[in-house]
Short mmCIF file of C-alpha atoms in Angstrom, two decimals:
data_model
loop_
_atom_site.label_atom_id
_atom_site.label_comp_id
_atom_site.label_asym_id
_atom_site.label_seq_id
_atom_site.Cartn_x
_atom_site.Cartn_y
_atom_site.Cartn_z
CA UNK A 332 -58.83 10.91 -16.60
CA UNK A 333 -56.54 13.59 -15.19
CA UNK A 334 -54.61 16.39 -16.87
CA UNK A 335 -51.73 17.47 -14.60
CA UNK A 336 -49.89 20.79 -15.02
CA UNK A 337 -46.96 22.15 -13.02
CA UNK A 338 -45.47 25.37 -14.42
CA UNK A 339 -44.38 26.82 -11.07
CA UNK A 340 -40.66 26.12 -11.60
CA UNK A 341 -38.02 26.34 -14.32
CA UNK A 342 -38.87 22.86 -15.58
CA UNK A 343 -42.54 22.33 -16.40
CA UNK A 344 -44.13 18.95 -15.62
CA UNK A 345 -47.08 17.95 -17.78
CA UNK A 346 -49.02 14.71 -18.06
CA UNK A 347 -52.24 12.83 -18.65
CA UNK A 348 -53.29 9.97 -16.40
CA UNK A 349 -55.65 7.75 -18.39
CA UNK A 350 -55.89 5.10 -15.68
CA UNK A 351 -53.69 3.56 -12.99
CA UNK A 352 -51.29 1.99 -15.48
CA UNK A 353 -51.52 4.32 -18.48
CA UNK A 354 -49.78 7.68 -18.31
CA UNK A 355 -48.44 10.12 -20.86
CA UNK A 356 -45.90 12.63 -19.64
CA UNK A 357 -43.52 15.34 -20.82
CA UNK A 358 -41.01 17.65 -19.16
CA UNK A 359 -40.25 21.06 -20.64
CA UNK A 360 -36.75 22.05 -19.56
CA UNK A 361 -35.66 25.44 -18.29
CA UNK A 362 -34.26 26.49 -21.68
CA UNK A 363 -37.73 26.40 -23.26
CA UNK A 364 -40.32 29.18 -22.97
CA UNK A 365 -43.31 27.85 -21.05
CA UNK A 366 -45.62 30.44 -22.61
CA UNK A 367 -44.81 29.12 -26.09
CA UNK A 368 -44.53 25.41 -25.42
CA UNK A 369 -46.91 24.35 -22.62
CA UNK A 370 -50.08 24.44 -24.71
CA UNK A 371 -48.33 22.72 -27.64
CA UNK A 372 -47.12 19.99 -25.32
CA UNK A 373 -50.57 19.47 -23.79
CA UNK A 374 -52.02 19.16 -27.30
CA UNK A 375 -49.36 16.56 -28.14
CA UNK A 376 -50.12 14.61 -24.96
CA UNK A 377 -53.84 14.61 -25.76
CA UNK A 378 -53.12 13.19 -29.21
CA UNK A 379 -50.93 10.45 -27.72
CA UNK A 380 -53.66 9.61 -25.21
CA UNK A 381 -56.35 9.76 -27.89
CA UNK A 382 -58.46 12.23 -25.93
CA UNK A 383 -60.08 15.58 -26.66
CA UNK A 384 -58.95 18.24 -24.16
CA UNK A 385 -62.60 19.22 -23.67
CA UNK A 386 -63.47 15.70 -22.49
CA UNK A 387 -61.00 15.69 -19.59
CA UNK A 388 -62.90 16.07 -16.32
CA UNK A 389 -60.06 16.53 -13.81
CA UNK A 390 -57.24 19.07 -13.83
CA UNK A 391 -54.50 18.90 -11.19
CA UNK A 392 -52.74 22.27 -11.22
CA UNK A 393 -49.86 23.60 -9.14
CA UNK A 394 -50.88 27.18 -8.22
CA UNK A 395 -47.73 28.12 -6.31
CA UNK A 396 -45.71 29.41 -4.69
CA UNK A 397 -43.15 29.62 -7.44
CA UNK A 398 -42.46 31.54 -10.63
CA UNK A 399 -44.86 34.45 -11.15
CA UNK A 400 -44.90 33.93 -14.90
CA UNK A 401 -45.21 30.16 -14.68
CA UNK A 402 -48.04 30.30 -12.16
CA UNK A 403 -49.93 32.83 -14.28
CA UNK A 404 -49.60 30.55 -17.30
CA UNK A 405 -51.03 27.57 -15.39
CA UNK A 406 -53.93 29.52 -13.89
CA UNK A 407 -54.77 31.08 -17.26
CA UNK A 408 -54.86 27.63 -18.87
CA UNK A 409 -57.19 26.33 -16.14
CA UNK A 410 -59.60 29.21 -16.65
CA UNK A 411 -59.46 28.83 -20.42
CA UNK A 412 -60.08 25.08 -20.32
CA UNK A 413 -62.93 25.65 -17.89
CA UNK A 414 -64.63 28.11 -20.21
CA UNK A 415 -64.73 25.43 -22.91
CA UNK A 416 -65.58 22.55 -20.57
CA UNK A 417 -68.16 23.20 -17.85
CA UNK A 418 -67.58 19.73 -16.38
CA UNK A 419 -63.94 20.46 -15.60
CA UNK A 420 -63.01 20.02 -11.94
CA UNK A 421 -59.80 21.75 -10.87
CA UNK A 422 -57.64 20.57 -7.99
CA UNK A 423 -55.35 23.45 -6.94
CA UNK A 424 -52.05 22.06 -5.62
CA UNK A 425 -49.40 23.66 -3.44
CA UNK A 426 -45.81 23.37 -4.61
CA UNK A 427 -44.76 22.96 -0.96
CA UNK A 428 -47.23 20.08 -0.57
CA UNK A 429 -45.75 18.53 -3.71
CA UNK A 430 -42.25 18.77 -2.23
CA UNK A 431 -43.44 17.17 1.01
CA UNK A 432 -45.17 14.34 -0.85
CA UNK A 433 -42.06 13.50 -2.86
CA UNK A 434 -39.69 13.59 0.13
CA UNK A 435 -41.97 11.59 2.42
CA UNK A 436 -42.30 8.74 -0.06
CA UNK A 437 -38.81 7.67 1.03
CA UNK A 438 -38.46 9.21 4.50
CA UNK A 439 -40.72 9.38 7.55
CA UNK A 440 -39.86 12.38 9.69
CA UNK A 441 -41.01 15.89 10.45
CA UNK A 442 -39.93 18.28 7.72
CA UNK A 443 -39.91 21.93 6.75
CA UNK A 444 -40.29 22.51 3.01
CA UNK A 445 -38.49 25.65 1.88
CA UNK A 446 -38.53 27.71 -1.32
CA UNK A 447 -36.39 30.73 -2.05
CA UNK A 448 -38.45 33.96 -2.02
CA UNK A 449 -35.36 36.12 -2.73
CA UNK A 450 -34.20 39.15 -0.74
CA UNK A 451 -33.26 36.89 2.20
CA UNK A 452 -36.85 35.63 2.48
CA UNK A 453 -38.18 32.06 2.35
CA UNK A 454 -41.52 30.38 1.65
CA UNK A 455 -41.95 27.64 4.26
CA UNK A 456 -44.41 25.07 5.54
CA UNK A 457 -44.00 22.41 8.23
CA UNK A 458 -45.27 18.82 7.90
CA UNK A 459 -45.45 15.76 10.13
CA UNK A 460 -44.10 12.39 9.04
CA UNK A 461 -47.43 11.56 7.35
CA UNK A 462 -47.52 14.72 5.26
CA UNK A 463 -50.03 16.65 7.35
CA UNK A 464 -49.44 20.38 7.59
CA UNK A 465 -48.32 21.57 11.04
CA UNK A 466 -48.85 25.23 10.21
CA UNK A 467 -49.79 27.59 7.43
CA UNK A 468 -47.69 28.25 4.36
CA UNK A 469 -45.93 31.53 5.02
CA UNK A 470 -42.96 33.74 4.25
CA UNK A 471 -40.23 34.21 6.84
CA UNK A 472 -36.82 35.80 7.12
CA UNK A 473 -33.97 33.40 6.48
CA UNK A 474 -32.67 34.09 10.01
CA UNK A 475 -35.90 32.65 11.48
CA UNK A 476 -35.52 29.26 9.83
CA UNK A 477 -33.55 27.81 12.76
CA UNK A 478 -36.58 28.26 15.04
CA UNK A 479 -38.63 25.75 13.00
CA UNK A 480 -38.69 22.06 13.93
CA UNK A 481 -37.94 19.44 11.29
CA UNK A 482 -35.56 18.37 8.55
CA UNK A 483 -35.11 21.18 6.00
CA UNK A 484 -36.16 20.11 2.50
CA UNK A 485 -35.29 22.27 -0.52
CA UNK A 486 -35.40 21.98 -4.27
CA UNK A 487 -32.06 21.21 -5.89
CA UNK A 488 -30.67 24.39 -7.42
CA UNK A 489 -33.13 26.71 -5.64
CA UNK A 490 -31.18 27.70 -2.53
CA UNK A 491 -28.28 26.44 -0.40
CA UNK A 492 -29.01 26.00 3.31
CA UNK A 493 -27.07 24.29 6.07
CA UNK A 494 -28.06 20.69 6.89
CA UNK A 495 -30.76 20.60 4.21
CA UNK A 496 -31.95 17.68 2.09
CA UNK A 497 -32.39 18.37 -1.63
CA UNK A 498 -34.98 16.88 -3.95
CA UNK A 499 -35.92 17.19 -7.60
CA UNK A 500 -39.47 17.28 -8.94
CA UNK A 501 -39.64 14.77 -11.78
CA UNK A 502 -42.77 14.41 -13.86
CA UNK A 503 -43.53 10.84 -12.76
CA UNK A 504 -43.56 11.89 -9.10
CA UNK A 505 -45.71 14.91 -9.93
CA UNK A 506 -48.25 12.67 -11.66
CA UNK A 507 -48.35 10.38 -8.64
CA UNK A 508 -49.04 13.39 -6.41
CA UNK A 509 -51.72 14.61 -8.84
CA UNK A 510 -53.48 11.25 -8.71
CA UNK A 511 -53.32 11.31 -4.91
CA UNK A 512 -54.75 14.83 -4.84
CA UNK A 513 -57.68 14.02 -7.13
CA UNK A 514 -58.61 11.10 -4.88
CA UNK A 515 -58.29 13.01 -1.60
CA UNK A 516 -58.92 16.73 -2.14
CA UNK A 517 -62.00 18.77 -2.95
CA UNK A 518 -62.08 20.34 -6.42
CA UNK A 519 -63.10 23.86 -7.36
CA UNK A 520 -64.61 25.26 -10.54
CA UNK A 521 -62.12 26.81 -12.94
CA UNK A 522 -63.35 30.35 -12.25
CA UNK A 523 -62.41 29.91 -8.57
CA UNK A 524 -58.78 29.05 -9.26
CA UNK A 525 -56.40 31.63 -7.80
CA UNK A 526 -52.59 31.84 -7.90
CA UNK A 527 -50.66 31.49 -4.66
CA UNK A 528 -47.79 33.96 -4.73
CA UNK A 529 -47.42 34.52 -0.94
CA UNK A 530 -45.85 37.89 -1.72
CA UNK A 531 -46.88 40.73 -4.06
CA UNK A 532 -45.25 41.12 -7.44
CA UNK A 533 -42.70 43.88 -7.96
CA UNK A 534 -45.31 45.85 -9.91
CA UNK A 535 -47.74 45.60 -6.97
CA UNK A 536 -45.06 46.66 -4.50
CA UNK A 537 -44.17 49.65 -6.69
CA UNK A 538 -47.86 50.56 -6.94
CA UNK A 539 -48.22 50.57 -3.15
CA UNK A 540 -45.18 52.79 -2.78
CA UNK A 541 -46.64 55.33 -5.21
CA UNK A 542 -50.03 55.48 -3.42
#
């Protein structure tokens, strides 16, 4: 059984995969506060699935890049669940890998997944047509995007770029990616889960300036 949590974006994707054909899922829209509603929604999903949260052995968790607040919520939940359940195995997922997985289900070509990092900066990662990374996840200046090779893939509503393809992350697709990840990736213990921001928070930047 898999609990899947994605709080990295405005809409949160949450679900429980009981087996191949039994899934329980919910989407929390951007108007809702993740900090107030994610745990309530997970509790509701557990009741629908008839499972105790402490008996779930696999947690697929998007650790970023994305919303600072959303990522912190997800990581905090993973650590909290792990404290109560020593058997919990956590599968940290990249939001860029999730984008690549969704796009490549329908297309087979080299791609560059792109997220808006603000201030004319972008989070990027390149993938081949089979979803294998062709380089590290990194932050670049927007002006350097043209030097990368592959179709540009962005999230709808995140940023507008020339000649880009736009996708949406729906909960069903996220659960499919979570199931794929649990089968193919190595888990970590909950205390080893770390957020992936790819840039310091504003508070950290201000702290460095004051040193």
